[in-house]
Amino acid sequence: MIINASTNIIINTFKCGVFVFNCNGATGKSRVAKILASLQATGENYSVVTVINGKLSVYGDVDNSTIVMFDRFDLYVSDEWLDKINSIKSSCTVMLDLKQLEKLNCKYGFVDISMFEDRIELRLI
Amino acid sequence: MPLVIYTDINEVHSDKNYVMDCEPYFMKTGISGTNFNKFVLKEIENGSYYSKNYFIDRFGVKLPLESLSTTSKLAMLVNEYSDVIWDLSEAGINIGYVLTRISEGYVLIPKSSIRVYDWGYKDIKVSIDTCGIHFNQLSDFCHYISEVLE
């Protein structure tokens, strides 16, 4: 699957479920979130939840997207959001930027992210 | 004064400013061209310093300040504002190595994260306080958090 943007995002396969990014910093997670949010604004079926300027920001319709990304999830992880993830995980790809994995209450895989000059590759494992 | 590491939010003293979301703070601060900030850019971003408002990324591209990773922003803020308690819950594990170069400041690192941080492999001198214990050597600190800390 290729998501076309100024920096392309290439995902190895489409899978429904919950996938967590690895715990290193500066791998390109927030860049993926920005790209998906900007594509959502042009009508693509993606959603992004993040914190901007201290406020929770939701881009798109989380309940009806093919890809939902929760960026900076450690800042707002809550039972409410975990319930939401559990309710949508069977119908879309949920990607989480979360370091405190013990807070997750569902099965999850991992997102292996590799950043290149012209693209970002995501591998759902 | 050492780098004080809290591992539980209940340990955090209320007389100090505690910051969970670093982004608004960072955008007011900018990047000063200190040796430490250049070190952070090299170690975490694999990039380099350009100016107060820009940095060079790993591909040689000049990017604005907001494109820096949250991990780099946190590392720079911890070093710059040593009177603030910085919540590192969302920091990447590669912040550990640069934290060992900070001699003064306050951070909160959840117990679940502190054990998996990449603290580096060289047994260097450090000045870290955690759980009321002072550590001068990185190896002693790493032994404590991996073998003793519950």
mmCIF file of C-alpha atoms in Angstrom:
data_model
loop_
_atom_site.group_PDB
_atom_site.id
_atom_site.type_symbol
_atom_site.label_atom_id
_atom_site.label_comp_id
_atom_site.label_asym_id
_atom_site.label_seq_id
_atom_site.Cartn_x
_atom_site.Cartn_y
_atom_site.Cartn_z
ATOM 1 C CA MET A 1 0.000 0.000 0.000
ATOM 2 C CA ILE A 2 1.430 3.388 -1.001
ATOM 3 C CA ILE A 3 0.112 6.619 0.472
ATOM 4 C CA ASN A 4 1.057 9.421 -1.884
ATOM 5 C CA ALA A 5 2.166 12.678 -0.328
ATOM 6 C CA SER A 6 5.173 15.030 -0.493
ATOM 7 C CA THR A 7 6.901 12.251 1.404
ATOM 8 C CA ASN A 8 5.351 8.936 0.399
ATOM 9 C CA ILE A 9 4.360 6.476 3.066
ATOM 10 C CA ILE A 10 4.716 2.849 2.057
ATOM 11 C CA ILE A 11 3.014 0.208 4.193
ATOM 12 C CA ASN A 12 4.007 -3.415 3.556
ATOM 13 C CA THR A 13 0.460 -4.705 3.866
ATOM 14 C CA PHE A 14 -2.959 -3.697 5.076
ATOM 15 C CA LYS A 15 -3.914 -5.395 8.312
ATOM 16 C CA CYS A 16 -6.652 -4.696 10.789
ATOM 17 C CA GLY A 17 -5.513 -4.538 14.390
ATOM 18 C CA VAL A 18 -3.397 -2.538 16.815
ATOM 19 C CA PHE A 19 0.266 -1.860 16.033
ATOM 20 C CA VAL A 20 2.747 -0.026 18.255
ATOM 21 C CA PHE A 21 5.764 1.917 17.009
ATOM 22 C CA ASN A 22 9.127 0.969 18.451
ATOM 23 C CA CYS A 23 10.270 3.051 21.406
ATOM 24 C CA ASN A 24 13.112 5.025 19.843
ATOM 25 C CA GLY A 25 12.822 8.755 19.271
ATOM 26 C CA ALA A 26 13.403 10.581 15.968
ATOM 27 C CA THR A 27 12.262 7.713 13.768
ATOM 28 C CA GLY A 28 9.611 9.710 11.883
ATOM 29 C CA LYS A 29 6.434 8.869 13.808
ATOM 30 C CA SER A 30 5.193 12.427 14.113
ATOM 31 C CA ARG A 31 6.049 13.027 10.475
ATOM 32 C CA VAL A 32 3.751 10.134 9.540
ATOM 33 C CA ALA A 33 1.048 11.664 11.747
ATOM 34 C CA LYS A 34 1.402 15.054 10.037
ATOM 35 C CA ILE A 35 1.221 13.499 6.570
ATOM 36 C CA LEU A 36 -1.873 11.444 7.425
ATOM 37 C CA ALA A 37 -3.545 14.492 8.999
ATOM 38 C CA SER A 38 -2.860 16.607 5.928
ATOM 39 C CA LEU A 39 -4.191 13.865 3.627
ATOM 40 C CA GLN A 40 -7.290 13.554 5.787
ATOM 41 C CA ALA A 41 -7.930 17.228 5.126
ATOM 42 C CA THR A 42 -8.012 16.481 1.395
ATOM 43 C CA GLY A 43 -10.641 13.774 1.843
ATOM 44 C CA GLU A 44 -8.588 10.638 2.414
ATOM 45 C CA ASN A 45 -10.008 8.098 4.822
ATOM 46 C CA TYR A 46 -7.405 8.461 7.589
ATOM 47 C CA SER A 47 -7.580 9.793 11.130
ATOM 48 C CA VAL A 48 -4.998 11.193 13.511
ATOM 49 C CA VAL A 49 -5.281 11.939 17.206
ATOM 50 C CA THR A 50 -2.506 13.971 18.800
ATOM 51 C CA VAL A 51 -1.722 16.830 21.164
ATOM 52 C CA ILE A 52 -0.923 20.222 19.650
ATOM 53 C CA ASN A 53 -0.176 23.291 21.746
ATOM 54 C CA GLY A 54 -1.349 21.475 24.830
ATOM 55 C CA LYS A 55 -4.726 20.564 23.350
ATOM 56 C CA LEU A 56 -6.020 17.210 22.166
ATOM 57 C CA SER A 57 -6.581 17.408 18.415
ATOM 58 C CA VAL A 58 -8.591 14.882 16.404
ATOM 59 C CA TYR A 59 -8.325 14.912 12.606
ATOM 60 C CA GLY A 60 -10.897 12.868 10.731
ATOM 61 C CA ASP A 61 -13.559 10.387 11.759
ATOM 62 C CA VAL A 62 -11.883 7.884 14.060
ATOM 63 C CA ASP A 63 -14.861 5.498 13.823
ATOM 64 C CA ASN A 64 -14.803 5.315 10.027
ATOM 65 C CA SER A 65 -11.214 5.336 8.822
ATOM 66 C CA THR A 66 -8.975 2.743 7.238
ATOM 67 C CA ILE A 67 -5.941 3.967 9.195
ATOM 68 C CA VAL A 68 -6.078 5.637 12.603
ATOM 69 C CA MET A 69 -2.916 6.938 14.225
ATOM 70 C CA PHE A 70 -2.617 7.977 17.846
ATOM 71 C CA ASP A 71 0.482 10.160 18.060
ATOM 72 C CA ARG A 72 1.961 11.127 21.463
ATOM 73 C CA PHE A 73 -0.505 8.718 23.056
ATOM 74 C CA ASP A 74 1.357 8.693 26.393
ATOM 75 C CA LEU A 75 0.027 12.203 27.007
ATOM 76 C CA TYR A 76 -3.657 11.280 26.847
ATOM 77 C CA VAL A 77 -3.971 7.496 27.196
ATOM 78 C CA SER A 78 -7.199 6.798 29.083
ATOM 79 C CA ASP A 79 -9.856 4.111 29.504
ATOM 80 C CA GLU A 80 -12.068 6.066 27.127
ATOM 81 C CA TRP A 81 -9.509 6.022 24.323
ATOM 82 C CA LEU A 82 -8.573 2.390 24.999
ATOM 83 C CA ASP A 83 -12.251 1.445 24.707
ATOM 84 C CA LYS A 84 -12.395 3.345 21.429
ATOM 85 C CA ILE A 85 -9.357 1.469 20.113
ATOM 86 C CA ASN A 86 -10.915 -1.852 21.085
ATOM 87 C CA SER A 87 -14.103 -0.922 19.273
ATOM 88 C CA ILE A 88 -12.408 -0.006 15.966
ATOM 89 C CA LYS A 89 -9.427 -2.386 15.828
ATOM 90 C CA SER A 90 -11.254 -5.089 13.859
ATOM 91 C CA SER A 91 -12.112 -2.739 11.011
ATOM 92 C CA CYS A 92 -8.958 -0.656 10.521
ATOM 93 C CA THR A 93 -5.228 -0.343 11.138
ATOM 94 C CA VAL A 94 -4.608 1.389 14.471
ATOM 95 C CA MET A 95 -1.059 2.709 14.910
ATOM 96 C CA LEU A 96 0.080 3.872 18.338
ATOM 97 C CA ASP A 97 2.981 6.055 19.401
ATOM 98 C CA LEU A 98 2.980 4.763 22.971
ATOM 99 C CA LYS A 99 5.951 4.111 25.234
ATOM 100 C CA GLN A 100 4.079 2.835 28.310
ATOM 101 C CA LEU A 101 2.940 -0.426 26.769
ATOM 102 C CA GLU A 102 1.677 -1.766 30.092
ATOM 103 C CA LYS A 103 -1.272 0.588 29.697
ATOM 104 C CA LEU A 104 -2.572 -1.286 26.656
ATOM 105 C CA ASN A 105 -5.357 -3.768 27.344
ATOM 106 C CA CYS A 106 -5.483 -5.534 23.983
ATOM 107 C CA LYS A 107 -3.330 -7.698 21.750
ATOM 108 C CA TYR A 108 -0.963 -5.705 19.584
ATOM 109 C CA GLY A 109 1.723 -6.051 16.967
ATOM 110 C CA PHE A 110 4.499 -3.649 16.072
ATOM 111 C CA VAL A 111 5.169 -1.062 13.389
ATOM 112 C CA ASP A 112 8.720 -1.113 12.128
ATOM 113 C CA ILE A 113 9.418 2.366 10.717
ATOM 114 C CA SER A 114 12.247 3.306 8.369
ATOM 115 C CA MET A 115 12.702 6.870 7.171
ATOM 116 C CA PHE A 116 14.352 7.700 3.856
ATOM 117 C CA GLU A 117 14.882 11.031 2.139
ATOM 118 C CA ASP A 118 11.878 10.581 -0.151
ATOM 119 C CA ARG A 119 9.700 8.084 1.708
ATOM 120 C CA ILE A 120 8.816 6.480 4.989
ATOM 121 C CA GLU A 121 8.345 2.732 5.069
ATOM 122 C CA LEU A 122 6.107 1.106 7.637
ATOM 123 C CA ARG A 123 6.142 -2.614 8.208
ATOM 124 C CA LEU A 124 3.264 -4.057 10.222
ATOM 125 C CA ILE A 125 4.480 -7.068 12.147
ATOM 126 C CA MET B 1 23.419 19.394 42.085
ATOM 127 C CA PRO B 2 22.681 16.117 40.274
ATOM 128 C CA LEU B 3 20.141 15.000 37.699
ATOM 129 C CA VAL B 4 17.217 13.916 39.876
ATOM 130 C CA ILE B 5 15.125 11.085 38.392
ATOM 131 C CA TYR B 6 11.694 10.420 39.813
ATOM 132 C CA THR B 7 10.106 7.121 38.824
ATOM 133 C CA ASP B 8 6.666 7.716 40.268
ATOM 134 C CA ILE B 9 4.398 10.729 39.824
ATOM 135 C CA ASN B 10 3.637 10.598 43.575
ATOM 136 C CA GLU B 11 7.295 11.394 44.334
ATOM 137 C CA VAL B 12 7.191 14.639 42.390
ATOM 138 C CA HIS B 13 7.440 17.693 44.636
ATOM 139 C CA SER B 14 4.640 20.183 44.197
ATOM 140 C CA ASP B 15 6.911 23.176 44.847
ATOM 141 C CA LYS B 16 8.443 22.799 41.384
ATOM 142 C CA ASN B 17 6.921 23.417 38.005
ATOM 143 C CA TYR B 18 6.002 20.037 36.459
ATOM 144 C CA VAL B 19 5.641 19.869 32.670
ATOM 145 C CA MET B 20 4.015 16.930 30.886
ATOM 146 C CA ASP B 21 3.776 18.387 27.366
ATOM 147 C CA CYS B 22 7.067 19.947 26.310
ATOM 148 C CA GLU B 23 5.993 21.252 22.887
ATOM 149 C CA PRO B 24 4.562 24.672 23.854
ATOM 150 C CA TYR B 25 7.594 25.284 26.087
ATOM 151 C CA PHE B 26 10.026 24.358 23.354
ATOM 152 C CA MET B 27 8.557 26.576 20.680
ATOM 153 C CA LYS B 28 9.146 29.593 22.926
ATOM 154 C CA THR B 29 12.726 28.529 23.607
ATOM 155 C CA GLY B 30 14.302 27.708 20.248
ATOM 156 C CA ILE B 31 17.633 25.934 19.861
ATOM 157 C CA SER B 32 20.686 27.656 21.207
ATOM 158 C CA GLY B 33 23.966 26.529 19.696
ATOM 159 C CA THR B 34 25.389 25.018 22.864
ATOM 160 C CA ASN B 35 27.680 22.005 22.790
ATOM 161 C CA PHE B 36 24.986 19.971 24.522
ATOM 162 C CA ASN B 37 22.324 20.830 21.948
ATOM 163 C CA LYS B 38 24.742 19.996 19.131
ATOM 164 C CA PHE B 39 25.407 16.691 20.888
ATOM 165 C CA VAL B 40 21.663 15.955 21.069
ATOM 166 C CA LEU B 41 21.204 16.756 17.371
ATOM 167 C CA LYS B 42 24.051 14.405 16.481
ATOM 168 C CA GLU B 43 23.080 11.532 18.780
ATOM 169 C CA ILE B 44 19.302 11.531 18.434
ATOM 170 C CA GLU B 45 18.602 13.139 15.061
ATOM 171 C CA ASN B 46 21.831 12.083 13.371
ATOM 172 C CA GLY B 47 21.832 15.693 12.207
ATOM 173 C CA SER B 48 23.485 18.987 13.091
ATOM 174 C CA TYR B 49 22.884 22.527 14.299
ATOM 175 C CA TYR B 50 22.027 25.286 11.813
ATOM 176 C CA SER B 51 20.480 28.220 13.677
ATOM 177 C CA LYS B 52 18.101 29.113 16.493
ATOM 178 C CA ASN B 53 15.115 28.174 14.325
ATOM 179 C CA TYR B 54 16.474 25.446 12.043
ATOM 180 C CA PHE B 55 18.476 22.238 12.139
ATOM 181 C CA ILE B 56 19.951 19.914 9.498
ATOM 182 C CA ASP B 57 18.386 16.459 9.468
ATOM 183 C CA ARG B 58 20.040 13.093 8.722
ATOM 184 C CA PHE B 59 19.567 13.623 4.984
ATOM 185 C CA GLY B 60 21.191 17.072 4.974
ATOM 186 C CA VAL B 61 17.873 18.878 4.666
ATOM 187 C CA LYS B 62 17.308 22.141 6.576
ATOM 188 C CA LEU B 63 14.152 21.756 8.654
ATOM 189 C CA PRO B 64 12.301 24.104 10.996
ATOM 190 C CA LEU B 65 12.395 23.717 14.729
ATOM 191 C CA GLU B 66 9.004 22.049 15.003
ATOM 192 C CA SER B 67 10.255 19.112 12.942
ATOM 193 C CA LEU B 68 12.619 18.055 15.706
ATOM 194 C CA SER B 69 11.611 14.862 17.486
ATOM 195 C CA THR B 70 9.933 15.179 20.864
ATOM 196 C CA THR B 71 12.831 13.176 22.304
ATOM 197 C CA SER B 72 15.362 15.812 21.214
ATOM 198 C CA LYS B 73 13.160 18.650 22.432
ATOM 199 C CA LEU B 74 12.846 17.040 25.855
ATOM 200 C CA ALA B 75 16.585 16.438 26.160
ATOM 201 C CA MET B 76 17.348 20.070 25.342
ATOM 202 C CA LEU B 77 14.708 21.388 27.730
ATOM 203 C CA VAL B 78 15.876 19.200 30.631
ATOM 204 C CA ASN B 79 19.354 20.660 30.212
ATOM 205 C CA GLU B 80 18.169 24.247 29.691
ATOM 206 C CA TYR B 81 15.601 24.465 32.504
ATOM 207 C CA SER B 82 17.067 22.667 35.475
ATOM 208 C CA ASP B 83 14.431 24.009 37.885
ATOM 209 C CA VAL B 84 11.533 22.299 36.065
ATOM 210 C CA ILE B 85 10.437 18.661 36.439
ATOM 211 C CA TRP B 86 10.113 17.241 32.915
ATOM 212 C CA ASP B 87 7.847 14.259 32.314
ATOM 213 C CA LEU B 88 9.702 11.903 29.955
ATOM 214 C CA SER B 89 6.797 9.465 29.490
ATOM 215 C CA GLU B 90 6.723 10.130 25.755
ATOM 216 C CA ALA B 91 10.482 10.269 25.228
ATOM 217 C CA GLY B 92 12.165 7.634 23.100
ATOM 218 C CA ILE B 93 14.467 5.186 24.830
ATOM 219 C CA ASN B 94 17.452 6.768 23.064
ATOM 220 C CA ILE B 95 17.169 9.792 25.366
ATOM 221 C CA GLY B 96 18.952 7.809 28.109
ATOM 222 C CA TYR B 97 22.418 8.237 26.643
ATOM 223 C CA VAL B 98 22.145 12.017 26.408
ATOM 224 C CA LEU B 99 20.636 12.297 29.892
ATOM 225 C CA THR B 100 23.857 10.868 31.338
ATOM 226 C CA ARG B 101 25.571 14.060 30.105
ATOM 227 C CA ILE B 102 23.287 16.303 32.139
ATOM 228 C CA SER B 103 24.634 17.204 35.551
ATOM 229 C CA GLU B 104 21.650 19.098 36.928
ATOM 230 C CA GLY B 105 17.896 18.900 36.484
ATOM 231 C CA TYR B 106 14.701 17.017 37.265
ATOM 232 C CA VAL B 107 12.903 14.350 35.231
ATOM 233 C CA LEU B 108 10.091 11.876 35.719
ATOM 234 C CA ILE B 109 10.669 8.539 33.992
ATOM 235 C CA PRO B 110 8.095 5.768 34.553
ATOM 236 C CA LYS B 111 9.574 2.608 36.083
ATOM 237 C CA SER B 112 8.481 0.617 33.066
ATOM 238 C CA SER B 113 10.565 2.867 30.805
ATOM 239 C CA ILE B 114 13.666 3.491 32.904
ATOM 240 C CA ARG B 115 14.750 -0.144 32.604
ATOM 241 C CA VAL B 116 14.548 -0.194 28.820
ATOM 242 C CA TYR B 117 16.225 3.161 28.171
ATOM 243 C CA ASP B 118 19.450 3.005 26.221
ATOM 244 C CA TRP B 119 21.835 4.448 28.820
ATOM 245 C CA GLY B 120 24.974 3.713 26.799
ATOM 246 C CA TYR B 121 27.599 1.051 27.249
ATOM 247 C CA LYS B 122 30.564 3.043 28.592
ATOM 248 C CA ASP B 123 30.897 3.190 32.367
ATOM 249 C CA ILE B 124 31.209 6.965 32.612
ATOM 250 C CA LYS B 125 30.974 9.257 35.627
ATOM 251 C CA VAL B 126 27.465 10.593 36.194
ATOM 252 C CA SER B 127 25.664 12.560 38.836
ATOM 253 C CA ILE B 128 22.234 11.009 39.226
ATOM 254 C CA ASP B 129 19.866 10.867 42.189
ATOM 255 C CA THR B 130 16.994 8.416 42.169
ATOM 256 C CA CYS B 131 14.949 6.852 44.985
ATOM 257 C CA GLY B 132 17.063 8.844 47.453
ATOM 258 C CA ILE B 133 20.325 7.278 46.285
ATOM 259 C CA HIS B 134 23.163 9.168 44.626
ATOM 260 C CA PHE B 135 25.085 7.492 41.791
ATOM 261 C CA ASN B 136 28.506 8.594 40.524
ATOM 262 C CA GLN B 137 29.040 5.769 38.052
ATOM 263 C CA LEU B 138 26.695 4.824 35.244
ATOM 264 C CA SER B 139 27.266 1.100 35.835
ATOM 265 C CA ASP B 140 26.066 1.417 39.459
ATOM 266 C CA PHE B 141 22.972 3.298 38.339
ATOM 267 C CA CYS B 142 22.176 0.738 35.609
ATOM 268 C CA HIS B 143 22.678 -2.128 38.041
ATOM 269 C CA TYR B 144 20.308 -0.479 40.500
ATOM 270 C CA ILE B 145 17.482 0.149 38.022
ATOM 271 C CA SER B 146 17.733 -3.291 36.475
ATOM 272 C CA GLU B 147 18.351 -5.423 39.561
ATOM 273 C CA VAL B 148 17.123 -3.522 42.627
ATOM 274 C CA LEU B 149 14.406 -1.026 41.662
ATOM 275 C CA GLU B 150 10.951 -2.543 42.208
#
